[in-house]
JSON list of C-alpha atoms in Angstrom, two decimals:
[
{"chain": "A", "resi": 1, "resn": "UNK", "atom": "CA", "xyz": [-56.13, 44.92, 29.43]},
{"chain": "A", "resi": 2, "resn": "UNK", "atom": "CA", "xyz": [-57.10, 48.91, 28.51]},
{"chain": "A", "resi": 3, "resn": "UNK", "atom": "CA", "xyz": [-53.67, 49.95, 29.23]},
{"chain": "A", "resi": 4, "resn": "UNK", "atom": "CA", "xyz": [-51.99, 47.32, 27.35]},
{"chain": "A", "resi": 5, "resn": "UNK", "atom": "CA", "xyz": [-54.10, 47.34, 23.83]},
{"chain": "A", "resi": 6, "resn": "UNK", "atom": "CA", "xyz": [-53.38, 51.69, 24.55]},
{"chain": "A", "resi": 7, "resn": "UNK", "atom": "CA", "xyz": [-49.64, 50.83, 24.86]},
{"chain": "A", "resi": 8, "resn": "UNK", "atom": "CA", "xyz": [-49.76, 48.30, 22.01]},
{"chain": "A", "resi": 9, "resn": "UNK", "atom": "CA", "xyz": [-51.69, 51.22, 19.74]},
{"chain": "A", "resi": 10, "resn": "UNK", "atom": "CA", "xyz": [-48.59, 53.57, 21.01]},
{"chain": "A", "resi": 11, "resn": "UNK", "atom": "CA", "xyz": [-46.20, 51.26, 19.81]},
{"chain": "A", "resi": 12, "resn": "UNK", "atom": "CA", "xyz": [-47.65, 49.89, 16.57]},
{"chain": "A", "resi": 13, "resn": "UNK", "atom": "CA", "xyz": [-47.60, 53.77, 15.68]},
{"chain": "A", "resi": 14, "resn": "UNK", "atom": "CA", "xyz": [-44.21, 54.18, 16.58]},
{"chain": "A", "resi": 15, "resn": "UNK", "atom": "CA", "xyz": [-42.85, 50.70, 14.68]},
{"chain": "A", "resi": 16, "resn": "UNK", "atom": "CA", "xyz": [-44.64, 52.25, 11.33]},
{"chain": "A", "resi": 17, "resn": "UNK", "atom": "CA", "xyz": [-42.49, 55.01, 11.58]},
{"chain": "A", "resi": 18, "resn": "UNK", "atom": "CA", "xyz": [-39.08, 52.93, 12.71]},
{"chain": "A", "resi": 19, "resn": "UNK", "atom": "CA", "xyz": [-38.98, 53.89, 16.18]},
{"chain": "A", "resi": 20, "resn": "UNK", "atom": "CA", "xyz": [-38.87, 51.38, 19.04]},
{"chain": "A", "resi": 21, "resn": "UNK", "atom": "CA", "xyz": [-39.11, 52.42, 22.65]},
{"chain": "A", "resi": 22, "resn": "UNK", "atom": "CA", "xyz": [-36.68, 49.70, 23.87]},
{"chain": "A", "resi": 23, "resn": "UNK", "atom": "CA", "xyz": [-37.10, 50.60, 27.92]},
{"chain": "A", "resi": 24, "resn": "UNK", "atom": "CA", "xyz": [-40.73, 50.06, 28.56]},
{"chain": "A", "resi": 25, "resn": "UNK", "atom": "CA", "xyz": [-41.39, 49.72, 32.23]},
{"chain": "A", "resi": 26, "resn": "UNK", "atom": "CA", "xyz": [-44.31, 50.96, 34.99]},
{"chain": "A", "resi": 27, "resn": "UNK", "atom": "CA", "xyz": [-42.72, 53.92, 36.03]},
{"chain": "A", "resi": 28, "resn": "UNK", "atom": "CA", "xyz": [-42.67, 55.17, 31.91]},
{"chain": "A", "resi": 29, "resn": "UNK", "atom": "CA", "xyz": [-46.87, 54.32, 31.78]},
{"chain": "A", "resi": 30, "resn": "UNK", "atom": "CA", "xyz": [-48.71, 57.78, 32.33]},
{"chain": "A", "resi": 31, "resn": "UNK", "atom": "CA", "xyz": [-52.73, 57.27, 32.68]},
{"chain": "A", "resi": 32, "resn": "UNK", "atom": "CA", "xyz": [-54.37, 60.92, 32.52]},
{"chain": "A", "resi": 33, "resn": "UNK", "atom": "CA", "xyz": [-57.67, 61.34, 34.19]},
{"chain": "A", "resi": 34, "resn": "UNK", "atom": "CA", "xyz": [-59.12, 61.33, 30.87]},
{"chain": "A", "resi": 35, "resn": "UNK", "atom": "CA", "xyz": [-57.71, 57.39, 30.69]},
{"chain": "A", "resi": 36, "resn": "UNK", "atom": "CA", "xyz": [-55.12, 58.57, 28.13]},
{"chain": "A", "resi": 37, "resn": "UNK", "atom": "CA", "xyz": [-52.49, 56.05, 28.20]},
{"chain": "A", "resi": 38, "resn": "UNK", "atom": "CA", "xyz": [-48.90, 57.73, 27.47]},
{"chain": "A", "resi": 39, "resn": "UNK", "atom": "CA", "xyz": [-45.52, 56.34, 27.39]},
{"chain": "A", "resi": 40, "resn": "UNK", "atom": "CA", "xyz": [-42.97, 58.57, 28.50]},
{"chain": "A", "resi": 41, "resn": "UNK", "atom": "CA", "xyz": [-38.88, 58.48, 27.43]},
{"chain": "A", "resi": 42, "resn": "UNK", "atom": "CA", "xyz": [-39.73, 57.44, 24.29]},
{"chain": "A", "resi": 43, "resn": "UNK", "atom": "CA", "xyz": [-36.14, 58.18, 22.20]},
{"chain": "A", "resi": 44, "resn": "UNK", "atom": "CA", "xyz": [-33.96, 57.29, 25.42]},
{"chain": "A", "resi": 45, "resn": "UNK", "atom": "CA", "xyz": [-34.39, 53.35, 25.67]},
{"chain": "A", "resi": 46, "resn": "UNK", "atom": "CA", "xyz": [-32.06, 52.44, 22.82]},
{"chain": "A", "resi": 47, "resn": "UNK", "atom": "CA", "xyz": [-29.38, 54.35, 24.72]},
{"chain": "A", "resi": 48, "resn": "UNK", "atom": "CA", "xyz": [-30.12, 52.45, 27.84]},
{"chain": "A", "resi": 49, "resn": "UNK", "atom": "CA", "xyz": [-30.72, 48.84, 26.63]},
{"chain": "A", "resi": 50, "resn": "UNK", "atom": "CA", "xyz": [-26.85, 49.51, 25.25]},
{"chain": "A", "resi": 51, "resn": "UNK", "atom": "CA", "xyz": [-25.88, 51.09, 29.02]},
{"chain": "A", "resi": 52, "resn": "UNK", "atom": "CA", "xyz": [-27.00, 48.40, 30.63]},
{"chain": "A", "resi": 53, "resn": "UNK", "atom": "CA", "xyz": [-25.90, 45.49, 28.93]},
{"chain": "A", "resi": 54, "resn": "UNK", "atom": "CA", "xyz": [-22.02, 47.07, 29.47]},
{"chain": "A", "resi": 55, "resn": "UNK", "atom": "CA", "xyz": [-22.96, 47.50, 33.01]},
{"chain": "A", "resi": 56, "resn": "UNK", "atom": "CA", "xyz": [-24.38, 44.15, 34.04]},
{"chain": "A", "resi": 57, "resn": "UNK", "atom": "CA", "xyz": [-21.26, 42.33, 33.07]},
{"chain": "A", "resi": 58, "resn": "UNK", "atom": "CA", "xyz": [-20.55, 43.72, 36.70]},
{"chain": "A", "resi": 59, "resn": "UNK", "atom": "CA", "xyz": [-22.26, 41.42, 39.35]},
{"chain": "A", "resi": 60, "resn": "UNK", "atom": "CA", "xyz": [-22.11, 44.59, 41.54]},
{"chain": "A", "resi": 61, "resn": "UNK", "atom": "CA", "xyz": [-23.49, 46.59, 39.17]},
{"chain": "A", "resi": 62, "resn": "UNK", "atom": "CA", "xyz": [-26.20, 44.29, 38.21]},
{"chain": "A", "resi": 63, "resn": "UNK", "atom": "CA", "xyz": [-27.87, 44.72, 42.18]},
{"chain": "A", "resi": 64, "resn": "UNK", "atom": "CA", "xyz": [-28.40, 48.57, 41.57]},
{"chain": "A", "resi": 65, "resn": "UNK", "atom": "CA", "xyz": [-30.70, 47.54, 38.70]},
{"chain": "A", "resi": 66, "resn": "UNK", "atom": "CA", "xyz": [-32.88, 44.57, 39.70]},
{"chain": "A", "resi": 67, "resn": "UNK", "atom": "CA", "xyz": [-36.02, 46.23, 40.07]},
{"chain": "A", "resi": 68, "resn": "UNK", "atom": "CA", "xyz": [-35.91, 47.13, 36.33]},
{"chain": "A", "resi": 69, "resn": "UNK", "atom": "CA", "xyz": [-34.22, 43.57, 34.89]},
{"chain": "A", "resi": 70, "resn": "UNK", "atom": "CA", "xyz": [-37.95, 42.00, 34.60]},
{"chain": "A", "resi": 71, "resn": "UNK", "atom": "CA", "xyz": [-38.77, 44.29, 31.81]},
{"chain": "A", "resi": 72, "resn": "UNK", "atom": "CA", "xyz": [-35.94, 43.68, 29.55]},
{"chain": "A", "resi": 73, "resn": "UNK", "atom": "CA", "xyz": [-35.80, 40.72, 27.57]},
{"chain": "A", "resi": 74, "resn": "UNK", "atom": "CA", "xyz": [-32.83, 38.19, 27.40]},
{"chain": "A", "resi": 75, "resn": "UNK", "atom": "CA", "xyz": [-31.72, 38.89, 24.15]},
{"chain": "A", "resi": 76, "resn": "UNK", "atom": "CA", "xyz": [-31.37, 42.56, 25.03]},
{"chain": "A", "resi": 77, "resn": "UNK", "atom": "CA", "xyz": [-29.03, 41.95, 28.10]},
{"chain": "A", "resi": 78, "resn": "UNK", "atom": "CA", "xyz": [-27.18, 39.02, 26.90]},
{"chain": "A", "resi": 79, "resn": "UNK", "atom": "CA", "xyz": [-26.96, 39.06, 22.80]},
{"chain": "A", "resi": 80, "resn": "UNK", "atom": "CA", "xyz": [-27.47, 42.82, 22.78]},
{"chain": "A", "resi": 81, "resn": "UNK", "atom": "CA", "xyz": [-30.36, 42.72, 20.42]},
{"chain": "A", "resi": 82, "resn": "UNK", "atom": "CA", "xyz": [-31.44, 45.85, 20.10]},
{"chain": "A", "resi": 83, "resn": "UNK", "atom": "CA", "xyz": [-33.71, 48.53, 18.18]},
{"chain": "A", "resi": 84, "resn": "UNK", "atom": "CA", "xyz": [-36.27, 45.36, 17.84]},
{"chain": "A", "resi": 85, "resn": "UNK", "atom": "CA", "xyz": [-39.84, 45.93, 18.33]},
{"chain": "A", "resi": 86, "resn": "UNK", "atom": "CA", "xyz": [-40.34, 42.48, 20.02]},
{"chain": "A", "resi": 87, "resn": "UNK", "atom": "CA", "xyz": [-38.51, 43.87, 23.03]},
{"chain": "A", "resi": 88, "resn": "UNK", "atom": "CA", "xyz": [-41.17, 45.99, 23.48]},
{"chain": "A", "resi": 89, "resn": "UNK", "atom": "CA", "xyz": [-43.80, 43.26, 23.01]},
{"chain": "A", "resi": 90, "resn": "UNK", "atom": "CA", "xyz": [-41.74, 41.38, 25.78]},
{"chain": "A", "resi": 91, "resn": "UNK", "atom": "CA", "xyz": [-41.73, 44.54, 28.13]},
{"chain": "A", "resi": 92, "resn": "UNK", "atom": "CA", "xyz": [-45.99, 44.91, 27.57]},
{"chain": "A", "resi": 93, "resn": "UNK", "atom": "CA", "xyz": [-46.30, 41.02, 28.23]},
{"chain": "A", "resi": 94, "resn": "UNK", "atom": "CA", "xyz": [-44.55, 41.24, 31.89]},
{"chain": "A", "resi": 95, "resn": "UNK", "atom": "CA", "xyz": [-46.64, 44.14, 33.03]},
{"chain": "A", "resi": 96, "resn": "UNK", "atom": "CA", "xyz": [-49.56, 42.92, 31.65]},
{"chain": "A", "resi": 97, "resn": "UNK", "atom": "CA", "xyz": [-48.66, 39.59, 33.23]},
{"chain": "A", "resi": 98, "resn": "UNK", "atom": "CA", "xyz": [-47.84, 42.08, 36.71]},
{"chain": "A", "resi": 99, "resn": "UNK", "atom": "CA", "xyz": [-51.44, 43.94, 35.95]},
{"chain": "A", "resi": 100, "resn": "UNK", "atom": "CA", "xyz": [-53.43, 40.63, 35.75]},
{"chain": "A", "resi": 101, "resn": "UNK", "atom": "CA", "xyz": [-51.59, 38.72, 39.08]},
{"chain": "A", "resi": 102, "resn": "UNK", "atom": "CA", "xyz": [-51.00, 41.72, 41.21]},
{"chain": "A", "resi": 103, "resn": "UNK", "atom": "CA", "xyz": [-47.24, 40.34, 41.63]},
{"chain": "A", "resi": 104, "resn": "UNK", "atom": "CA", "xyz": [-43.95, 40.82, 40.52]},
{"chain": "A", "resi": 105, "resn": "UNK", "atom": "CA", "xyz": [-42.95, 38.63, 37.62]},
{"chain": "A", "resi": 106, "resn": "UNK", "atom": "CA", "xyz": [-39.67, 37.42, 35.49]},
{"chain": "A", "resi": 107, "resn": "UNK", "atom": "CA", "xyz": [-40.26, 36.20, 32.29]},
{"chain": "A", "resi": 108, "resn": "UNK", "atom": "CA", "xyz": [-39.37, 32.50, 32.78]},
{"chain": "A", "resi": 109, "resn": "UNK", "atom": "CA", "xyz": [-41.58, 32.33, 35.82]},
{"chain": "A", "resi": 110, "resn": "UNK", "atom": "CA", "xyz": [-44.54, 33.13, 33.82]},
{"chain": "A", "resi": 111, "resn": "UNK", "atom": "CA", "xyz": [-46.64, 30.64, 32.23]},
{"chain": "A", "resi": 112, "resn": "UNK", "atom": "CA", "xyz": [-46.15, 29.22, 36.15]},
{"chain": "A", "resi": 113, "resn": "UNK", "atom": "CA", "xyz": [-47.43, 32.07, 37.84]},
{"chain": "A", "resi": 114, "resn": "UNK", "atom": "CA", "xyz": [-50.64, 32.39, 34.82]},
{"chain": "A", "resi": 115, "resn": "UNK", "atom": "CA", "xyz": [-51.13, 28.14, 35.76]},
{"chain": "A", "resi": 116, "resn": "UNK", "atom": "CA", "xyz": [-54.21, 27.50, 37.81]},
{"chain": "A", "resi": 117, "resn": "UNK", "atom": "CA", "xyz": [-55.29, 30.95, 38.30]},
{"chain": "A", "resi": 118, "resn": "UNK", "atom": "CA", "xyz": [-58.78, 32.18, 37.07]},
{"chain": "A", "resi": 119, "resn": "UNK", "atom": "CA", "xyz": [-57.47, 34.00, 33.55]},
{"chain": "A", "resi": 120, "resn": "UNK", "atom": "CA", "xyz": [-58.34, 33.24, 30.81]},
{"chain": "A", "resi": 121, "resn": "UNK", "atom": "CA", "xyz": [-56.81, 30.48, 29.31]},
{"chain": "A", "resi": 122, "resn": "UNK", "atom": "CA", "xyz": [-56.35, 32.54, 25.71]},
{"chain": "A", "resi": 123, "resn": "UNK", "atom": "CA", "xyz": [-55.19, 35.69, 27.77]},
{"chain": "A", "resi": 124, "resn": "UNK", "atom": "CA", "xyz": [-52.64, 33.31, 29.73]},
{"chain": "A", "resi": 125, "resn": "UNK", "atom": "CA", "xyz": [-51.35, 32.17, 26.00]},
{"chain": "A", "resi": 126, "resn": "UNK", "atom": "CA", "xyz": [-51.11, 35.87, 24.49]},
{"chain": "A", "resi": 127, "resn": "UNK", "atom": "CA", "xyz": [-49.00, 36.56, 27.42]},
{"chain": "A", "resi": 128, "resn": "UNK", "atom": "CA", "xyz": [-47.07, 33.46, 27.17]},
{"chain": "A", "resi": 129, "resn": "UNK", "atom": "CA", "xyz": [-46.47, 34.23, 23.31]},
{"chain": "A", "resi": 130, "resn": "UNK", "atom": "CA", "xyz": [-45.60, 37.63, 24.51]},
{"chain": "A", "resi": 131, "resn": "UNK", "atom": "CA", "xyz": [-42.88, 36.76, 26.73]},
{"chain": "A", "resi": 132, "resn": "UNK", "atom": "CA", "xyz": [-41.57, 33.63, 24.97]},
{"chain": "A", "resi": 133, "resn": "UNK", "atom": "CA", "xyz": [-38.20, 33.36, 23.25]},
{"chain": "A", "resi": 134, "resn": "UNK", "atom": "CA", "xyz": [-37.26, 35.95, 20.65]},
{"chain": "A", "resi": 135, "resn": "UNK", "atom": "CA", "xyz": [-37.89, 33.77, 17.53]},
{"chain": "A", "resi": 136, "resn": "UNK", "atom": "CA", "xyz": [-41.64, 32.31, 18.95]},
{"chain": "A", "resi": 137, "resn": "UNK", "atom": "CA", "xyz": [-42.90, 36.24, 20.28]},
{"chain": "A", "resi": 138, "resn": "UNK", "atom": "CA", "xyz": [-44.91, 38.35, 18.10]},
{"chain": "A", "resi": 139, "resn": "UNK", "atom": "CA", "xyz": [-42.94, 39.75, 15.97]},
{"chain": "A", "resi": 140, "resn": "UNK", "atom": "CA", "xyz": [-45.15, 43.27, 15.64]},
{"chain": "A", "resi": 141, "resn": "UNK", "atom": "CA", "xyz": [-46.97, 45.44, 18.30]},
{"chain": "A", "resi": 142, "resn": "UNK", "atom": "CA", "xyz": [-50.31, 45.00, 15.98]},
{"chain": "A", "resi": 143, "resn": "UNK", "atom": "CA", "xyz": [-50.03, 41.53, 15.90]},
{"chain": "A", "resi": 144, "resn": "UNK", "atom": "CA", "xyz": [-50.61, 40.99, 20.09]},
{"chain": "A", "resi": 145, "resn": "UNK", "atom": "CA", "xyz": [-52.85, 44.11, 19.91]},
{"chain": "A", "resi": 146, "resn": "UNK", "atom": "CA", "xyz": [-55.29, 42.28, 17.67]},
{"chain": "A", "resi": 147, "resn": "UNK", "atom": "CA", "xyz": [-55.25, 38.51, 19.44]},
{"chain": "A", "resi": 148, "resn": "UNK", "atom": "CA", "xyz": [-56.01, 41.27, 22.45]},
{"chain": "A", "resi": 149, "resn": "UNK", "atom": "CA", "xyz": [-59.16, 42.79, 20.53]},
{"chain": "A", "resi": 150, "resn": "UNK", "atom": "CA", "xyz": [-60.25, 39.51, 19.25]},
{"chain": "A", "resi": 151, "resn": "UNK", "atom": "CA", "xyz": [-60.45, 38.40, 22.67]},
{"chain": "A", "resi": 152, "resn": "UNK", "atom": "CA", "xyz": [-62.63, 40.89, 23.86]},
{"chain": "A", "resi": 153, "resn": "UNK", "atom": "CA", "xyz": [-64.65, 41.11, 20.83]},
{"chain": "A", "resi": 154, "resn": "UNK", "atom": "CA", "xyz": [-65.65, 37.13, 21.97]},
{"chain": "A", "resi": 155, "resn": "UNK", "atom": "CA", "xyz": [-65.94, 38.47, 25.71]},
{"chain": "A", "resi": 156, "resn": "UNK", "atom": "CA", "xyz": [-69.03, 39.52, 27.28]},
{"chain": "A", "resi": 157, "resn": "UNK", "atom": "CA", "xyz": [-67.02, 40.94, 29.67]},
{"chain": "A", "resi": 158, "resn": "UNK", "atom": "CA", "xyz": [-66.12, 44.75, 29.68]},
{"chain": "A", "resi": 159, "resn": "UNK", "atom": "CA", "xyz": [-62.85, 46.71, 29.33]},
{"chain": "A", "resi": 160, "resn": "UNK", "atom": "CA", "xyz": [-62.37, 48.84, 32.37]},
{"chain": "A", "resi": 161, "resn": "UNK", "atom": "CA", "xyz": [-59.61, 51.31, 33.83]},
{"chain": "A", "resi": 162, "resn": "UNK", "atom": "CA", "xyz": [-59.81, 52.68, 37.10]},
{"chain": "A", "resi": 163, "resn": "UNK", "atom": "CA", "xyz": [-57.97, 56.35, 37.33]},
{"chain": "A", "resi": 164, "resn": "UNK", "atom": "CA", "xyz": [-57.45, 57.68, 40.80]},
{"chain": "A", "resi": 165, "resn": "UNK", "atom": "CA", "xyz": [-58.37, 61.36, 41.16]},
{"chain": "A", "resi": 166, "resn": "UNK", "atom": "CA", "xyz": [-55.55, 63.40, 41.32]},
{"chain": "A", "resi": 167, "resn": "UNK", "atom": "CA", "xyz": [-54.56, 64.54, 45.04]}
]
């Protein structure tokens, strides 16, 4: 959940200044030893939401880029809605989602993957809201990051991140 509220602190900063990442995925996630959470490519996602929605018209094109699919959500691929910050809320929800289960997700498969597991059920529905159609998702980064910090607040449990040493 650390690395999720730190993303969701990156982007509320961002969306207060009119930027939105728009290509949020693992790979972009830096965690420094210190447990800094960064997001890397921040400027180049609006570019590539439009890229990709041109390219995936191709079914053969569309293989090459399956891996990163998961993290975009519908309305960026097939309305090309873009430059929104719920995107990004969408993109945070499936990795958290990924974090939480240890597996692969895709948005629709979601709130069945989260069923009958041992989460939390009001985790499981910040998630859900999360990665929900465009009109029911948060509609701002500081909106998830507080149901996140409210949750914790009424947790005894507490927030941890593990950091591997560096090799």
């Amino acid at each position: 959940i650390y690395i999720a509220r730190k993303l969701l602190e990156v982007l509320t900063f961002a969306s207060s200044r009119g930027r939105v990442h728009g290509a949020i995925r693992p790979s972009r996630i830096l965690i420094t030893p210190e447990k800094r959470v960064a997001l890397t490519n921040f400027g180049i996602g609006h570019l590539e939401q439009r890229i990709l929605s041109k390219i995936l018209r191709d079914p053969e094109e569309r293989k090459k880029y399956e891996h990163i699919l998961p993290y975009f959500a519908q309305e960026v691929l097939e309305d090309e809605l873009f430059d929104d910050p719920k995107n990004d809320i969408y993109s945070v929800g499936v990795i958290l989602a990924e974090m939480i289960t240890g597996k692969r997700v895709v948005g629709e498969e979601i709130p069945k993957i989260l069923e009958g597991t041992s989460i939390k059920p009001r985790l499981i529905e910040i998630i859900i809201k999360a990665t929900s159609d465009f009109e029911e998702r948060y509609h701002h980064p500081n909106q998830m990051h507080q149901e996140i910090t409210r949750l914790l607040k009424s947790s005894k449990q507490a927030e941890t991140i593990y950091v591997a040493p560096p090799t």
